[in-house]
Amino acid sequence: DHVGKRNAVCVSTQEPSQQPQQQYKHNRSKEYYTNALTRVRSIMWDGVGVARTTLGLQTAKEQLQEIQDVLWDDVSCAEAIAVRDAVTAGLAVTDAALSNKTSVGAHYMVDDDDMQDQDHATTLA
């Protein structure tokens, strides 16, 4: 049934002798990974969205790195790998945004101390 699948535990189907020790130490539910992926999406939307601030980007990077630290060695199921991939992509976008000092196109930097561009952000939203 659907509820049973959602709450199923992500573990490898390989024999323990074929797995590296770290792969099967994780015994998290699929719901855990669903929640983690939702968190990654929220971090990206809130901190790396259309109107960006340096503080928002730095906070997003820290939060993504925290998730990465917890899940980096977890390859127990497709859901775990999906979260790792999302975090990796999120960090790449965040790093690129932090290094790009020019606002071009739809995404732009809003000065943290000067919110005069708020009308522009509202127009784009």
PDB file of C-alpha atoms in Angstrom:
ATOM      1  CA  ASP A   1       0.000   0.000   0.000  1.00  0.00           C
ATOM      2  CA  HIS A   2       1.046   3.638  -0.551  1.00  0.00           C
ATOM      3  CA  VAL A   3       1.579   4.447   3.134  1.00  0.00           C
ATOM      4  CA  GLY A   4       3.817   1.432   3.587  1.00  0.00           C
ATOM      5  CA  LYS A   5       5.932   2.462   0.594  1.00  0.00           C
ATOM      6  CA  ARG A   6       6.275   6.019   1.845  1.00  0.00           C
ATOM      7  CA  ASN A   7       7.470   4.886   5.243  1.00  0.00           C
ATOM      8  CA  ALA A   8       9.656   2.093   3.935  1.00  0.00           C
ATOM      9  CA  VAL A   9      13.240   2.120   5.085  1.00  0.00           C
ATOM     10  CA  CYS A  10      15.956   2.872   2.542  1.00  0.00           C
ATOM     11  CA  VAL A  11      18.493   0.102   2.715  1.00  0.00           C
ATOM     12  CA  SER A  12      20.535  -1.581   0.040  1.00  0.00           C
ATOM     13  CA  THR A  13      19.480  -4.932  -1.368  1.00  0.00           C
ATOM     14  CA  GLN A  14      23.088  -6.065  -1.813  1.00  0.00           C
ATOM     15  CA  GLU A  15      24.543  -8.651   0.492  1.00  0.00           C
ATOM     16  CA  PRO A  16      26.517  -7.057   3.362  1.00  0.00           C
ATOM     17  CA  SER A  17      29.702  -8.672   2.065  1.00  0.00           C
ATOM     18  CA  GLN A  18      29.285  -6.721  -1.223  1.00  0.00           C
ATOM     19  CA  GLN A  19      28.667  -3.352   0.437  1.00  0.00           C
ATOM     20  CA  PRO A  20      31.175  -0.937   1.864  1.00  0.00           C
ATOM     21  CA  GLN A  21      30.571  -0.679   5.615  1.00  0.00           C
ATOM     22  CA  GLN A  22      29.303   2.919   5.421  1.00  0.00           C
ATOM     23  CA  GLN A  23      26.460   2.151   2.974  1.00  0.00           C
ATOM     24  CA  TYR A  24      24.282   0.173   5.291  1.00  0.00           C
ATOM     25  CA  LYS A  25      24.796   2.085   8.508  1.00  0.00           C
ATOM     26  CA  HIS A  26      22.017   4.456   7.399  1.00  0.00           C
ATOM     27  CA  ASN A  27      18.558   3.273   8.232  1.00  0.00           C
ATOM     28  CA  ARG A  28      16.378   6.273   7.412  1.00  0.00           C
ATOM     29  CA  SER A  29      12.820   6.277   6.129  1.00  0.00           C
ATOM     30  CA  LYS A  30      11.916   7.506   2.654  1.00  0.00           C
ATOM     31  CA  GLU A  31       9.945  10.224   4.383  1.00  0.00           C
ATOM     32  CA  TYR A  32      13.232  11.484   5.870  1.00  0.00           C
ATOM     33  CA  TYR A  33      14.633  11.973   2.357  1.00  0.00           C
ATOM     34  CA  THR A  34      11.402  13.538   1.100  1.00  0.00           C
ATOM     35  CA  ASN A  35      11.586  16.054   3.935  1.00  0.00           C
ATOM     36  CA  ALA A  36      15.269  16.711   3.223  1.00  0.00           C
ATOM     37  CA  LEU A  37      14.533  17.370  -0.457  1.00  0.00           C
ATOM     38  CA  THR A  38      11.690  19.711   0.509  1.00  0.00           C
ATOM     39  CA  ARG A  39      14.143  21.536   2.788  1.00  0.00           C
ATOM     40  CA  VAL A  40      16.656  21.904  -0.060  1.00  0.00           C
ATOM     41  CA  ARG A  41      13.932  23.367  -2.279  1.00  0.00           C
ATOM     42  CA  SER A  42      12.939  25.837   0.462  1.00  0.00           C
ATOM     43  CA  ILE A  43      16.550  26.902   1.007  1.00  0.00           C
ATOM     44  CA  MET A  44      16.993  27.520  -2.711  1.00  0.00           C
ATOM     45  CA  TRP A  45      13.713  29.421  -3.031  1.00  0.00           C
ATOM     46  CA  ASP A  46      14.300  31.581   0.036  1.00  0.00           C
ATOM     47  CA  GLY A  47      18.036  32.267  -0.281  1.00  0.00           C
ATOM     48  CA  VAL A  48      18.898  31.820  -3.941  1.00  0.00           C
ATOM     49  CA  GLY A  49      15.729  33.080  -5.605  1.00  0.00           C
ATOM     50  CA  VAL A  50      15.225  35.906  -8.085  1.00  0.00           C
ATOM     51  CA  ALA A  51      16.119  38.778  -5.733  1.00  0.00           C
ATOM     52  CA  ARG A  52      19.244  37.727  -3.840  1.00  0.00           C
ATOM     53  CA  THR A  53      21.219  39.208  -0.987  1.00  0.00           C
ATOM     54  CA  THR A  54      24.756  38.353   0.008  1.00  0.00           C
ATOM     55  CA  LEU A  55      23.522  37.359   3.467  1.00  0.00           C
ATOM     56  CA  GLY A  56      20.756  35.182   1.990  1.00  0.00           C
ATOM     57  CA  LEU A  57      23.230  33.414  -0.307  1.00  0.00           C
ATOM     58  CA  GLN A  58      25.702  32.838   2.522  1.00  0.00           C
ATOM     59  CA  THR A  59      22.950  31.488   4.776  1.00  0.00           C
ATOM     60  CA  ALA A  60      21.719  29.187   2.002  1.00  0.00           C
ATOM     61  CA  LYS A  61      25.245  27.908   1.433  1.00  0.00           C
ATOM     62  CA  GLU A  62      25.693  27.151   5.152  1.00  0.00           C
ATOM     63  CA  GLN A  63      22.350  25.332   5.318  1.00  0.00           C
ATOM     64  CA  LEU A  64      23.105  23.287   2.196  1.00  0.00           C
ATOM     65  CA  GLN A  65      26.526  22.385   3.567  1.00  0.00           C
ATOM     66  CA  GLU A  66      24.898  21.168   6.799  1.00  0.00           C
ATOM     67  CA  ILE A  67      22.646  18.834   4.813  1.00  0.00           C
ATOM     68  CA  GLN A  68      25.612  17.725   2.726  1.00  0.00           C
ATOM     69  CA  ASP A  69      27.621  16.929   5.869  1.00  0.00           C
ATOM     70  CA  VAL A  70      24.835  14.679   7.162  1.00  0.00           C
ATOM     71  CA  LEU A  71      24.010  12.893   3.914  1.00  0.00           C
ATOM     72  CA  TRP A  72      27.236  12.885   1.895  1.00  0.00           C
ATOM     73  CA  ASP A  73      28.195   9.261   2.527  1.00  0.00           C
ATOM     74  CA  ASP A  74      24.598   7.997   2.360  1.00  0.00           C
ATOM     75  CA  VAL A  75      24.018   6.079  -0.872  1.00  0.00           C
ATOM     76  CA  SER A  76      21.502   3.683   0.614  1.00  0.00           C
ATOM     77  CA  CYS A  77      18.704   4.383  -1.889  1.00  0.00           C
ATOM     78  CA  ALA A  78      17.687   6.499  -4.866  1.00  0.00           C
ATOM     79  CA  GLU A  79      16.025   9.056  -2.588  1.00  0.00           C
ATOM     80  CA  ALA A  80      19.269   9.622  -0.668  1.00  0.00           C
ATOM     81  CA  ILE A  81      21.179  10.103  -3.904  1.00  0.00           C
ATOM     82  CA  ALA A  82      18.510  12.520  -5.184  1.00  0.00           C
ATOM     83  CA  VAL A  83      18.952  14.702  -2.094  1.00  0.00           C
ATOM     84  CA  ARG A  84      22.749  14.603  -2.472  1.00  0.00           C
ATOM     85  CA  ASP A  85      22.421  15.615  -6.139  1.00  0.00           C
ATOM     86  CA  ALA A  86      20.050  18.473  -5.271  1.00  0.00           C
ATOM     87  CA  VAL A  87      22.439  19.740  -2.589  1.00  0.00           C
ATOM     88  CA  THR A  88      25.386  19.526  -4.990  1.00  0.00           C
ATOM     89  CA  ALA A  89      23.493  21.480  -7.653  1.00  0.00           C
ATOM     90  CA  GLY A  90      22.276  23.990  -5.075  1.00  0.00           C
ATOM     91  CA  LEU A  91      25.795  24.611  -3.814  1.00  0.00           C
ATOM     92  CA  ALA A  92      27.057  25.115  -7.380  1.00  0.00           C
ATOM     93  CA  VAL A  93      24.330  27.687  -8.109  1.00  0.00           C
ATOM     94  CA  THR A  94      24.885  29.418  -4.767  1.00  0.00           C
ATOM     95  CA  ASP A  95      28.660  29.604  -5.241  1.00  0.00           C
ATOM     96  CA  ALA A  96      28.192  30.988  -8.761  1.00  0.00           C
ATOM     97  CA  ALA A  97      25.748  33.616  -7.480  1.00  0.00           C
ATOM     98  CA  LEU A  98      28.136  34.632  -4.696  1.00  0.00           C
ATOM     99  CA  SER A  99      31.023  35.025  -7.117  1.00  0.00           C
ATOM    100  CA  ASN A 100      28.968  36.934  -9.718  1.00  0.00           C
ATOM    101  CA  LYS A 101      29.046  40.610  -8.784  1.00  0.00           C
ATOM    102  CA  THR A 102      27.067  41.700 -11.856  1.00  0.00           C
ATOM    103  CA  SER A 103      23.281  41.563 -11.949  1.00  0.00           C
ATOM    104  CA  VAL A 104      22.146  40.577 -15.442  1.00  0.00           C
ATOM    105  CA  GLY A 105      18.876  38.978 -16.452  1.00  0.00           C
ATOM    106  CA  ALA A 106      16.050  37.970 -14.150  1.00  0.00           C
ATOM    107  CA  HIS A 107      18.188  37.072 -11.110  1.00  0.00           C
ATOM    108  CA  TYR A 108      19.848  39.996  -9.402  1.00  0.00           C
ATOM    109  CA  MET A 109      21.595  41.020  -6.210  1.00  0.00           C
ATOM    110  CA  VAL A 110      19.776  43.323  -3.836  1.00  0.00           C
ATOM    111  CA  ASP A 111      22.086  45.341  -1.610  1.00  0.00           C
ATOM    112  CA  ASP A 112      21.587  44.124   1.979  1.00  0.00           C
ATOM    113  CA  ASP A 113      21.578  47.687   3.352  1.00  0.00           C
ATOM    114  CA  ASP A 114      19.563  49.330   0.598  1.00  0.00           C
ATOM    115  CA  MET A 115      16.188  47.831  -0.247  1.00  0.00           C
ATOM    116  CA  GLN A 116      15.348  50.560  -2.798  1.00  0.00           C
ATOM    117  CA  ASP A 117      15.095  47.867  -5.461  1.00  0.00           C
ATOM    118  CA  GLN A 118      12.133  46.300  -3.649  1.00  0.00           C
ATOM    119  CA  ASP A 119       9.749  47.652  -6.295  1.00  0.00           C
ATOM    120  CA  HIS A 120      11.756  45.764  -8.919  1.00  0.00           C
ATOM    121  CA  ALA A 121      11.577  42.570  -6.832  1.00  0.00           C
ATOM    122  CA  THR A 122       7.828  42.949  -6.489  1.00  0.00           C
ATOM    123  CA  THR A 123       7.440  43.422 -10.229  1.00  0.00           C
ATOM    124  CA  LEU A 124       9.340  40.192 -10.922  1.00  0.00           C
ATOM    125  CA  ALA A 125       7.487  38.166  -8.321  1.00  0.00           C
TER     126      ALA A 125
END
